[in-house]
Coordinates of C-alpha atoms and ligand atoms in Angstrom, one line a residue:
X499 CA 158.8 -82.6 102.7
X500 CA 157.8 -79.5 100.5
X501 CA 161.3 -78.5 100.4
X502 CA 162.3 -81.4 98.9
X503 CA 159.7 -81.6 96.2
X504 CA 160.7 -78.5 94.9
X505 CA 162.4 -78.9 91.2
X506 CA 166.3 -78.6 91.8
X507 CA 168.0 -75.9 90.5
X508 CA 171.2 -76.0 89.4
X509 CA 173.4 -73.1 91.2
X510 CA 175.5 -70.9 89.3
X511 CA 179.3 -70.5 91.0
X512 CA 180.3 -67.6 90.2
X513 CA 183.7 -67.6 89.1
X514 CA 185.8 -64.8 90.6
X515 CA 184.8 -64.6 94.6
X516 CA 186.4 -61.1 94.9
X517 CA 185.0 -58.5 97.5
X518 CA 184.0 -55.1 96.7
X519 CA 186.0 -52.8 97.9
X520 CA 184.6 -51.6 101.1
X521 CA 187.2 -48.7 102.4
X522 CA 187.1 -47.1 105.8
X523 CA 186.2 -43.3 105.3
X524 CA 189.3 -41.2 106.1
X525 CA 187.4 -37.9 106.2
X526 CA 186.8 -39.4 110.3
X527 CA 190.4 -38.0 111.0
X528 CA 190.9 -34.8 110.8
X529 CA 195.3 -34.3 109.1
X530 CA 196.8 -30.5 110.5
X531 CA 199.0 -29.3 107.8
X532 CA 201.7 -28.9 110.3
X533 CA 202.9 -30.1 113.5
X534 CA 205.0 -28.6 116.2
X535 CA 206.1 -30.3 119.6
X536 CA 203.7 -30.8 122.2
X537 CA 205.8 -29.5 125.2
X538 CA 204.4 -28.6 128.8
X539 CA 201.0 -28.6 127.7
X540 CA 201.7 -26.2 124.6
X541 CA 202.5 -26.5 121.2
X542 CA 205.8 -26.0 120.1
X543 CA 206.9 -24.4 116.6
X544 CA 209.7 -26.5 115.3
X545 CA 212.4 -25.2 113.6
X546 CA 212.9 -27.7 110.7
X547 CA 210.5 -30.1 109.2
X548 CA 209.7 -33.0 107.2
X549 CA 206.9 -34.1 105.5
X550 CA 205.1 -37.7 106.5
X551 CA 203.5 -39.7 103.9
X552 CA 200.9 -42.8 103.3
X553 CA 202.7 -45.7 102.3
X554 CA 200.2 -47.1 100.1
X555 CA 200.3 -44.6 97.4
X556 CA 203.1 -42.0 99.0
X557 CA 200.7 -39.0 99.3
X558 CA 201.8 -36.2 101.4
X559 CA 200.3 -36.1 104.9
X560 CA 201.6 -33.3 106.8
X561 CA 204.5 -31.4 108.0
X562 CA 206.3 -32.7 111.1
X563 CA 209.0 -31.0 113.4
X564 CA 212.3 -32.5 113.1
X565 CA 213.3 -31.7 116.9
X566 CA 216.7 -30.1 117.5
X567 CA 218.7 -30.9 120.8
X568 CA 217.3 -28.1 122.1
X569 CA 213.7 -28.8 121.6
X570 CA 214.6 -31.9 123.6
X571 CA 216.4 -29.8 126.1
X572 CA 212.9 -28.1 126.4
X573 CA 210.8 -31.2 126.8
X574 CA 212.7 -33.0 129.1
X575 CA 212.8 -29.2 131.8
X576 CA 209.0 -29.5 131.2
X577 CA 209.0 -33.1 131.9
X578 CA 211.0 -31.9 135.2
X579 CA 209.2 -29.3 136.1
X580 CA 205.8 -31.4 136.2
X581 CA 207.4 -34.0 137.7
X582 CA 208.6 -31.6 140.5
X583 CA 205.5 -29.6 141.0
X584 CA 203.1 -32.2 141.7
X585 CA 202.8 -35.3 139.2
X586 CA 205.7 -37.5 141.6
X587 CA 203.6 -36.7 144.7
X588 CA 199.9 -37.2 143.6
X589 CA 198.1 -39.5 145.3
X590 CA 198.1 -43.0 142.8
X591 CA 194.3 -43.0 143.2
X592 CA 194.5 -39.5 141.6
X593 CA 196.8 -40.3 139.1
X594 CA 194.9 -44.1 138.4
X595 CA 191.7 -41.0 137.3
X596 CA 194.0 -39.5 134.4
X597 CA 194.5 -42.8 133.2
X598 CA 191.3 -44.3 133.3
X599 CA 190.3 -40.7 131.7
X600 CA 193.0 -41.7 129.0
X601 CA 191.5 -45.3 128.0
X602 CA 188.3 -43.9 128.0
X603 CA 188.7 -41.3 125.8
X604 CA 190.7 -43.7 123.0
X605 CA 188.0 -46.0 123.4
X606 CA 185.5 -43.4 122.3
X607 CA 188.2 -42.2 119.4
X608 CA 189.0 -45.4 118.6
X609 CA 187.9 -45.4 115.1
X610 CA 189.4 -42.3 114.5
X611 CA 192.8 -43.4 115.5
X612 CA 192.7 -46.5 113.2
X613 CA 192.3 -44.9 110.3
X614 CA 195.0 -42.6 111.2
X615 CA 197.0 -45.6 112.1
X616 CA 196.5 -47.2 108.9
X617 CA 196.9 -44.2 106.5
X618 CA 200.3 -43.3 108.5
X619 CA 201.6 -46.7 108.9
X620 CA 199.9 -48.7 106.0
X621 CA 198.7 -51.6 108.2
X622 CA 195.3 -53.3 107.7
X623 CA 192.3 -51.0 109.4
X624 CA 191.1 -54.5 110.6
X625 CA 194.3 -54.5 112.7
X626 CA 194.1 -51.4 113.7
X627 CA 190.6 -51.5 114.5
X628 CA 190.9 -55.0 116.1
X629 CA 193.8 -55.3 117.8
X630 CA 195.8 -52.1 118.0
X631 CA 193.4 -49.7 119.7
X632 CA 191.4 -52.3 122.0
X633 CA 195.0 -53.3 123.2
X634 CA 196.3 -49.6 123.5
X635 CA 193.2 -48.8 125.7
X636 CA 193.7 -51.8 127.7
X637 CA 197.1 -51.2 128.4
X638 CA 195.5 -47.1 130.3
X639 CA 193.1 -49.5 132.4
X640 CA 195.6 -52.1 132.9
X641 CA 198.0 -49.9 134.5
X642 CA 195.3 -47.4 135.8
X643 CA 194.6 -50.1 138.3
X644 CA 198.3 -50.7 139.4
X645 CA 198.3 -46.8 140.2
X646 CA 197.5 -47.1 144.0
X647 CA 198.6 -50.4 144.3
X648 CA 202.3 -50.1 144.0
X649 CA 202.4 -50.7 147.3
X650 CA 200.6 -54.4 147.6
X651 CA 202.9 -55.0 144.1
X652 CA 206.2 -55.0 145.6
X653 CA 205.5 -54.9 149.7
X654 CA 208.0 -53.6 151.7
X655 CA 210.0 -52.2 149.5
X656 CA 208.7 -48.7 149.5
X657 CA 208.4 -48.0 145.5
X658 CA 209.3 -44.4 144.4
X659 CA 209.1 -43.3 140.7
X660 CA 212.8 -42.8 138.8
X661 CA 211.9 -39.4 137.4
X662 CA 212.1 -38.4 133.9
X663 CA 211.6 -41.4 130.9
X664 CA 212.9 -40.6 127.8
X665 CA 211.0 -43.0 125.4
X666 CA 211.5 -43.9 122.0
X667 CA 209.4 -46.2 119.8
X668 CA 209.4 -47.8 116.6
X669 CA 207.0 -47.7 113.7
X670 CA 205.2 -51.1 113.2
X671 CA 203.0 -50.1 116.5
X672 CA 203.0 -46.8 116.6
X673 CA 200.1 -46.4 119.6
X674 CA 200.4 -49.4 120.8
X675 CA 204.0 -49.0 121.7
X676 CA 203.1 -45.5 123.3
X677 CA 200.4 -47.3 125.4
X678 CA 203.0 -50.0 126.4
X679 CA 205.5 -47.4 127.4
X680 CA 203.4 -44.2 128.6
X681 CA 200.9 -45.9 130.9
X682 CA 203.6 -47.7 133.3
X683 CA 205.6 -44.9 133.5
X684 CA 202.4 -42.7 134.7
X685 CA 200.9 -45.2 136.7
X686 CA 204.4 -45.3 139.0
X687 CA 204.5 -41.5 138.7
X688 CA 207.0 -40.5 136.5
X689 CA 206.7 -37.8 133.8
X690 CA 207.8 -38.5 130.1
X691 CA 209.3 -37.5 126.9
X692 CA 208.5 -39.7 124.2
X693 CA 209.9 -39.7 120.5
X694 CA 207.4 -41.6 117.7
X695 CA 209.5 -42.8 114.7
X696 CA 210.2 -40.8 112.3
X697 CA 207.5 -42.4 109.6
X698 CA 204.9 -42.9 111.7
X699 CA 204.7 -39.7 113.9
X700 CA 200.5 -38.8 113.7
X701 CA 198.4 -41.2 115.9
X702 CA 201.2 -39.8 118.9
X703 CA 200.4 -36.4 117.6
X704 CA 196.3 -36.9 118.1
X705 CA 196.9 -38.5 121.3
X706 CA 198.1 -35.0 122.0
X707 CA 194.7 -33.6 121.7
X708 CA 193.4 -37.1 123.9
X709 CA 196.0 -36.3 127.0
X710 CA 194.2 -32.3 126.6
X711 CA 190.9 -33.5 126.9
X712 CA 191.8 -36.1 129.6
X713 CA 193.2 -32.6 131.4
X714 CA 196.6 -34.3 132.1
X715 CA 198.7 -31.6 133.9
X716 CA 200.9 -29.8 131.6
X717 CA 204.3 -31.6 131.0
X718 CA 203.4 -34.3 132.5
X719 CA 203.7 -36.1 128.8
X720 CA 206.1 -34.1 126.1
X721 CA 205.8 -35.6 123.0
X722 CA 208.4 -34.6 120.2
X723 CA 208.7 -36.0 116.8
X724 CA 211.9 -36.2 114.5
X725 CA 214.4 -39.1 113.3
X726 CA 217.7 -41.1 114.7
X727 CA 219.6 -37.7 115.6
X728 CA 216.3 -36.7 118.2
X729 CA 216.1 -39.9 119.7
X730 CA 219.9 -39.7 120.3
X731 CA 219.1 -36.4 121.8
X732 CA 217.0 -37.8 124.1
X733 CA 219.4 -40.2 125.3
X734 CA 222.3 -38.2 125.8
X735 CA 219.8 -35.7 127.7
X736 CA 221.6 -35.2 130.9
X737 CA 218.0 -34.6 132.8
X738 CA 216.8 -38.1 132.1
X739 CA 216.1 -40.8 134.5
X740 CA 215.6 -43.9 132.3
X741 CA 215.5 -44.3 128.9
X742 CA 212.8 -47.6 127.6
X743 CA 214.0 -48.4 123.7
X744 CA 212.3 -50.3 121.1
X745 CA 213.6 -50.9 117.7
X746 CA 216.2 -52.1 116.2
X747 CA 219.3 -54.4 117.9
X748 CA 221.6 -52.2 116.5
X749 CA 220.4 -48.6 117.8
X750 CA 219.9 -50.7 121.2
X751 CA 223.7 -51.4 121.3
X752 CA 224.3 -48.1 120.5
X753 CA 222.1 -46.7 123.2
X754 CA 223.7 -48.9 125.6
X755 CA 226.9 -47.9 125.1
X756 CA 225.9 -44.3 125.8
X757 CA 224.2 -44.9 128.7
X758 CA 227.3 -47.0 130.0
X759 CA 228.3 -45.8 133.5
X760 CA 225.9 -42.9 133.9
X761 CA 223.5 -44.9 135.9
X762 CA 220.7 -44.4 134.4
X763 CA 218.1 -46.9 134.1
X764 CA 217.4 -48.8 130.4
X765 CA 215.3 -51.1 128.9
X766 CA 215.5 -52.7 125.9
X767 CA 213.1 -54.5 123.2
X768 CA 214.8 -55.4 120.2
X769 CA 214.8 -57.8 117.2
X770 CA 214.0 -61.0 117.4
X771 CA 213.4 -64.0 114.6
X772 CA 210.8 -66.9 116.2
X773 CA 210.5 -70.1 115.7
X774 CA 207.6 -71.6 115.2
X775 CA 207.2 -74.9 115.7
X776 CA 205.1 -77.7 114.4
X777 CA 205.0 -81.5 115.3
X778 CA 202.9 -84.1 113.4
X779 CA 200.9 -84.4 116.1
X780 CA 199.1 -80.9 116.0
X781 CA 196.0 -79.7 114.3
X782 CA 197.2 -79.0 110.9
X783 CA 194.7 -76.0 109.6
X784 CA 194.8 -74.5 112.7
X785 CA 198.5 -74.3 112.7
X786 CA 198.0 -73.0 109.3
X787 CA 196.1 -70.1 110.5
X788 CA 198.9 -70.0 113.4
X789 CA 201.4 -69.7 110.5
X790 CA 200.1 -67.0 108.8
X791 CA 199.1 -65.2 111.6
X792 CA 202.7 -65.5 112.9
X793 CA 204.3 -63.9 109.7
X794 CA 201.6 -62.1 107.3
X795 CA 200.4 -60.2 110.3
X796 CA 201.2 -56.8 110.1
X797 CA 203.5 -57.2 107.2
X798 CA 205.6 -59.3 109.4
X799 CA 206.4 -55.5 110.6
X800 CA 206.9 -57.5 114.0
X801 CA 209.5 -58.1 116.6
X802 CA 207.8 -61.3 117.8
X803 CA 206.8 -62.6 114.2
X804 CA 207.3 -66.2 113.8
X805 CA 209.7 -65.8 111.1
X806 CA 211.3 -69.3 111.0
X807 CA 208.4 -72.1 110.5
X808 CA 210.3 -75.4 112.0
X809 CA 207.9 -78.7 110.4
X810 CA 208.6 -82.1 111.7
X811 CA 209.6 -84.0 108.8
X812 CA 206.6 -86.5 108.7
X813 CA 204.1 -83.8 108.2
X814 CA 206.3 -81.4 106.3
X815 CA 204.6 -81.7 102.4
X816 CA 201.2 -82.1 103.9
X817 CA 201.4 -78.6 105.6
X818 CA 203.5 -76.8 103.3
X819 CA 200.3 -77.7 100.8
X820 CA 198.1 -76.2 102.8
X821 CA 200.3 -73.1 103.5
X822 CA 200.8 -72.4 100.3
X823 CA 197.3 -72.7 99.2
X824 CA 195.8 -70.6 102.3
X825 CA 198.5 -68.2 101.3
X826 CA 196.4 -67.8 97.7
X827 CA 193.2 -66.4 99.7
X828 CA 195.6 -63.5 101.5
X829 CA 194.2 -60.1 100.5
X830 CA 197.0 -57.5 99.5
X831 CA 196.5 -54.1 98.9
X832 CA 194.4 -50.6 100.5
X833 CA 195.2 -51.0 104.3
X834 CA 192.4 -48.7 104.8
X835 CA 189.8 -51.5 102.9
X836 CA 188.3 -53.8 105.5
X837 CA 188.8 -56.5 103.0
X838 CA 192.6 -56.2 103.4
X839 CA 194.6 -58.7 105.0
X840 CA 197.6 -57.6 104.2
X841 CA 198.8 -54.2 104.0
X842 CA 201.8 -51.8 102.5
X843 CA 205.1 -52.3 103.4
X844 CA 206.1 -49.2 106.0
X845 CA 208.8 -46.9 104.3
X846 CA 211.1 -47.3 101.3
X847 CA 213.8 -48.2 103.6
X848 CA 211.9 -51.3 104.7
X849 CA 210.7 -52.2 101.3
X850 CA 214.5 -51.7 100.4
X851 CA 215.6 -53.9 103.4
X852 CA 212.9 -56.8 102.8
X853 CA 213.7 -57.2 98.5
X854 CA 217.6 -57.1 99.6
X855 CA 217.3 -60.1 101.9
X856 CA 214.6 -62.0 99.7
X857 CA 217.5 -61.8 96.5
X858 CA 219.6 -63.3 99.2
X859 CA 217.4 -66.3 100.1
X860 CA 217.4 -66.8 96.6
X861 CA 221.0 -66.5 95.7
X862 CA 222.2 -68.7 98.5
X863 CA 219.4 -71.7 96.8
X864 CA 216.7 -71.4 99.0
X865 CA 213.1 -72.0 96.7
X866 CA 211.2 -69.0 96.6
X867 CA 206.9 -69.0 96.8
X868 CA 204.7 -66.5 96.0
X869 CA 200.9 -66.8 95.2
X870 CA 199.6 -64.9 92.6
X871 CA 198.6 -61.1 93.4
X872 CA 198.1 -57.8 91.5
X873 CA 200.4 -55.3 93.6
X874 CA 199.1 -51.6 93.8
X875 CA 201.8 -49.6 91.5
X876 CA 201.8 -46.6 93.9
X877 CA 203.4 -46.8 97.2
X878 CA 205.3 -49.6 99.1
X879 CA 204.2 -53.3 98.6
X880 CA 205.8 -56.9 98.9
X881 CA 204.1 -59.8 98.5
X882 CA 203.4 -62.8 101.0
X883 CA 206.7 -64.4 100.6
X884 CA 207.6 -68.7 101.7
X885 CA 210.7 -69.6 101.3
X886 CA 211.6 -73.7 101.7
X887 CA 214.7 -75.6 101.0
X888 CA 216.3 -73.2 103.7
X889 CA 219.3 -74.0 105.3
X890 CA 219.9 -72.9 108.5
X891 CA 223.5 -70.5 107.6
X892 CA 221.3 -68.5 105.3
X893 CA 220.7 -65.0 105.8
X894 CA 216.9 -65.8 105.5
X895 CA 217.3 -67.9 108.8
X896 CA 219.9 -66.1 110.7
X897 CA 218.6 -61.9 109.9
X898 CA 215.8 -60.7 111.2
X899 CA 213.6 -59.5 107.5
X900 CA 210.6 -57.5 109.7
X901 CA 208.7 -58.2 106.5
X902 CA 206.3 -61.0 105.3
X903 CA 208.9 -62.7 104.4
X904 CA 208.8 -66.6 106.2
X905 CA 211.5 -69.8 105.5
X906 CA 210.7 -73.1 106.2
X907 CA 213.3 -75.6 108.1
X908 CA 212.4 -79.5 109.2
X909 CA 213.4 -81.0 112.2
X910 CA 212.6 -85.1 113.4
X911 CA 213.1 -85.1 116.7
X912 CA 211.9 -82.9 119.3
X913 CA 215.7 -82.1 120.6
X914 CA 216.6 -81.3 116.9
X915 CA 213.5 -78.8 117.0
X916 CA 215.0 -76.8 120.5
X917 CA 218.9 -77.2 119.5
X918 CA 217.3 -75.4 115.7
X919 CA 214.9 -72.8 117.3
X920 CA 217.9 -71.6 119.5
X921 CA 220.4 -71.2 116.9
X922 CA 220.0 -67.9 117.0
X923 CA 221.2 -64.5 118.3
X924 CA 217.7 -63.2 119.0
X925 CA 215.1 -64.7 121.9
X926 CA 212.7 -62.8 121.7
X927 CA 209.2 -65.1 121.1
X928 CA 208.5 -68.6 120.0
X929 CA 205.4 -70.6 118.7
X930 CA 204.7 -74.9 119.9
X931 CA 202.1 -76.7 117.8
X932 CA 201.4 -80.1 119.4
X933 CA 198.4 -81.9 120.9
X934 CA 200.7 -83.2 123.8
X935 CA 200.5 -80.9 126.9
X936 CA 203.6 -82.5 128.9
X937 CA 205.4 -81.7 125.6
X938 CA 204.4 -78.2 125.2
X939 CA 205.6 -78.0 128.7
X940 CA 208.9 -79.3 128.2
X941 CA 209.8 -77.4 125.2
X942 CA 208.7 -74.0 126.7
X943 CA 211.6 -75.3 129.6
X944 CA 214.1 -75.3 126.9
X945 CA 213.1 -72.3 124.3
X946 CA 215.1 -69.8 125.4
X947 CA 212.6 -67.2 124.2
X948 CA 210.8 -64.4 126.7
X949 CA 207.6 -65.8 125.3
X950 CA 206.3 -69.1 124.0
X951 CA 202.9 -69.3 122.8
X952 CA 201.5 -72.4 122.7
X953 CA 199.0 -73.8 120.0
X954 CA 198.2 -69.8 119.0
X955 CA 200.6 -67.3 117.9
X956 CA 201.0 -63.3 118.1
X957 CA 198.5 -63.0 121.1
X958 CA 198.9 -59.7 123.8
X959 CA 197.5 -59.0 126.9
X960 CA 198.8 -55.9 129.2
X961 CA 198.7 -58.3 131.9
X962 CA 201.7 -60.2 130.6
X963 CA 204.9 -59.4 130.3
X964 CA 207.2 -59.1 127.4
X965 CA 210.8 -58.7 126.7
X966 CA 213.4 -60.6 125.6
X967 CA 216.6 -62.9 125.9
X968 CA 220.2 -62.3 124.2
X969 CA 220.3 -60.0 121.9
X970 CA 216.1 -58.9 121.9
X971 CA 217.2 -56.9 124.7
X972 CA 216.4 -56.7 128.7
X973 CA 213.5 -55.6 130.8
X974 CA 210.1 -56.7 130.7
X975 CA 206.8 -54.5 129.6
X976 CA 203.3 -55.4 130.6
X977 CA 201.9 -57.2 133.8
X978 CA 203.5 -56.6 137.0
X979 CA 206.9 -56.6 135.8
X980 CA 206.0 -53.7 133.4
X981 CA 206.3 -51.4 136.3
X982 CA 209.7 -52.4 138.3
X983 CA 211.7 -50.0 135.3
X984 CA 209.6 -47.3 136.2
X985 CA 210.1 -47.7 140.1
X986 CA 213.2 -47.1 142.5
X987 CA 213.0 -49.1 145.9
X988 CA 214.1 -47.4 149.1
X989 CA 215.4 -50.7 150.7
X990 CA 217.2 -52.0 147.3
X991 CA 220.0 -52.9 149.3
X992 CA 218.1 -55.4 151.6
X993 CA 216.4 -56.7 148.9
X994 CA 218.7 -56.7 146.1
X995 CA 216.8 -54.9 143.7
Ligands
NAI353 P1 215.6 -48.0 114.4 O1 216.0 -48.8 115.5 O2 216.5 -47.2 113.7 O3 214.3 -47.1 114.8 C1 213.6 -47.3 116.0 C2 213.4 -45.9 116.7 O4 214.7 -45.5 117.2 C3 212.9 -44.8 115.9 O5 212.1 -43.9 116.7 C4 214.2 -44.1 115.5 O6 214.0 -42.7 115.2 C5 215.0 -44.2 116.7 N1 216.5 -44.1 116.5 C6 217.2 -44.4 115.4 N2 218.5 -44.1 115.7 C7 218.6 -43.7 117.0 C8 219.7 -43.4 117.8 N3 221.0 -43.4 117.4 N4 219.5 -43.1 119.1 C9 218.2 -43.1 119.6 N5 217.2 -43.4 118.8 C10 217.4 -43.7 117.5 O7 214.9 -49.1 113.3 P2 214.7 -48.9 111.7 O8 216.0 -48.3 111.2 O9 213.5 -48.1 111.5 O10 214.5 -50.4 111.3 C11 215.6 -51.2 111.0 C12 215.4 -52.6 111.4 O11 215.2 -52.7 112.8 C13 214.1 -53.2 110.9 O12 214.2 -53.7 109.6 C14 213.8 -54.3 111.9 O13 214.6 -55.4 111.6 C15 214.3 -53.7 113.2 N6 213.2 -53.1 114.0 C16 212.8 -53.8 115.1 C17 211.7 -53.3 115.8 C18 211.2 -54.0 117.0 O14 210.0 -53.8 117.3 N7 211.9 -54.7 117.7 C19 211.1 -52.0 115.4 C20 211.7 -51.3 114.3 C21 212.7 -51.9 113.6
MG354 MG1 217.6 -47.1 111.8

């Protein structure tokens, strides 16, 4: 009762709800001026270098080795020589230690390696923080477990590792793509070579100083940095078991042309461009949140993004209202600011890329949204981009953007929405927003997409696998499946594997 005797106040709104900045402290990471290979334990001085930048304002990080055919030559005989002298014929229990060893130890670093993550790559530090490290670690305690299990995974069939993996990642996850690639190949016994991309070459650099302190044997991971002309080293590397590729459609047809006939082992994780799709039925703000977690996450630097947002028609200026307005709260700018929900755009090239599509969207007469936001003038920044009035030929709907770029299409029935979502070279991931279970179920029958996430979007877990369909590429990573490229099988005839 006292409370409400008490005169009422009038509240004053403030008028602008902007946050403070509240930046991450980069001093936590400690930048070398230069880095060699990391080869059989040691490091490696290389003969040429480049210098690696921050994409939010372009400052100069360090000096990274451009490695020569010969520098691979070198990895891949002390990838050999590890595998030979031990690593292929260690217990699983003892190798499921270094692993473990491994998680642990990025766990403990973890804030170290986002930052790093963000100042190389220019993604949020809330991503980084969040999702990228916590995921990276449980991808070493994921497949620590599997280590002496092999056996129980795939009985009777007397797994073996291949050898040496030749590894080469993209840029958009730069740990996280490591994690997903080096801790299979490990767990099953193989020793690796792995190539970073060329702009985002430092978190694999400090992991370095991780696989020291976890007292890996030497050259049991090599890890050399450089650009297309080292990863197609790498390939052509006669010493190489299997190669596991992620990135773009187009090196991945190029890689498997190479490896054409030589019988080695490849897997491929491309491009994709998801549909996400939305009937009347479904919860509209949450599938807002879906949306913009689908596309705006990580710049839309992401294979899986839900690129294409398919509406049913009933519900289609209801949500694009609320999409639009929810896109007005989005945070652009310092990806090492918690605040930040949106980061810089990677490289040049990609910034490039992204502006040369959007001037196509709008050429060809789609309608072009943007909410208002002050772009940093230093560095590499696009705005959070909708595009409606889409038609399904344009380049907008058919290319994959990798940039936080989304168009809008409608659909009426749910048929129209499945013959829509796989008019498309790609397969990689799609999105279902509906209340109804049995139709969740029957349009995850039909999407002919290695993933379909129902009523979420963009969520991981190293227990599930991922890969693709068409041209997204072949092989799974994660789960169970994760392991069968890193694994020969003694019976493969009976068995067929
Ligand atoms: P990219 O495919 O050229 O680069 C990915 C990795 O492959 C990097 O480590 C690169 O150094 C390496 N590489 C390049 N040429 C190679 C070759 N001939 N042999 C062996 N390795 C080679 O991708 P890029 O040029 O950075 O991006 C172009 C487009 O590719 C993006 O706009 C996006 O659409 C797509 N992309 C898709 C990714 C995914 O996660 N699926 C990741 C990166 C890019
Ligand atoms: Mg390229």
């Amino acid at each position: 009762m006292a409370e409400l005797d008490k005169p009422q106040r009038e509240v004053e709104v403030p008028g602008d709800w902007t946050y403070a900045s509240a930046p991450e402290s980069r001093d936590i990471v400690e930048i070398a001026d230069r880095y060699g290979h990391f080869v059989g334990g040691e490091w490696l001085e290389p003969t040429e270098t480049y210098e690696t930048i921050a994409p939010r304002d372009e400052e100069p990080l360090a000096a990274v080795g451009q490695a020569t055919a010969a520098d691979v030559g070198r990895a891949v005989a002390a990838a050999r020589t590890a595998y030979a002298d031990g690593w292929s014929s260690l217990p699983g229990s003892e190798r499921a230690k270094y692993l473990f060893r491994i998680a642990r130890i990025l766990q403990e670093r973890s804030r170290e390696f986002a930052v790093l993550e963000s100042l190389n790559g220019g993604k949020p530090i809330k991503e980084s923080r969040d999702v990228d490290l916590p995921l990276a670690a449980a991808h070493f305690f994921y497949y620590a477990g599997w280590a002496d299990k092999l056996e129980y995974a795939f009985p009777n069939r007397r797994p073996r590792p291949v050898g040496v993996a030749g590894q080469i990642i993209p840029w958009n996850f730069p740990l996280l793509m490591l994690a997903w690639k080096v801790a299979p190949a490990l767990a099953c016994g193989n020793t690796v070579v792995l190539k970073p991309a060329e702009t985002t070459p430092l978190t694999a650099l400090l992991f370095c100083d991780v696989l020291r302190q976890a007292e890996l044997p030497d050259g049991v991971v090599n890890i050399i940095t450089g650009d297309g002309r080292t990863g197609a080293a790498l390939v052509e590397s006669e010493d190489v078991d299997k190669i596991a590729f992620t990135g773009s459609t187009e090196v991945g047809k190029e890689i498997q042309r190479r490896l054409a006939g030589t019988g080695k082992k490849l897997t491929l994780e491309l491009g994709g461009k998801a549909a996400n799709i939305v009937f009347d039925d479904a919860a509209l703000d949450q599938a807002v949140e879906g949306i913009v977690n689908g596309i705006y996450f990580n710049q839309g630097h992401v294979c899986c993004a839900g690129s294409r947002l398919f509406v049913q028609e009933s519900i289609y200026e209801p949500l694009v209202a609320k999409l639009e307005r929810r896109l007005t709260t989005l945070r652009v700018g310092d990806p090492l600011d918690k605040n930040t929900d949106v980061g810089a755009i990677n490289s040049a090239a990609q910034l490039e890329r992204i502006r040369e599509l959007v001037a196509s969207g709008e050429e060809e007469g789609a309608e072009i949204y943007q909410p208002p936001c002050v772009l940093p003038e230093k560095g590499y920044w696009f705005a959070p981009t909708v595009f409606t009035n889409v038609a399904q030929s344009y380049r907008i709907a058919q290319e994959e953007i990798f940039g936080p770029v989304l168009s809008v299409l409608t659909f009426r029935t749910p048929e129209e929405a499945i013959e829509k979502a796989n008019n498309t070279p790609y397969g990689l991931s799609a999105g279902v927003w509906t209340e109804k279970g049995s139709r969740i179920l029957w349009m995850a029958q039909r999407l002919r997409a290695g993933v379909v996430w129902a009523n979420t979007f963009n969520r991981f877990d190293p227990s599930s696998p991922f890969g693709g369909y068409k041209e997204s590429g072949f092989g799974r990573e994660g789960g169970l499946h994760g392991l069968e490229p890193y694994l020969t099988f003694e019976d493969s005839e009976t068995f067929g594997g």
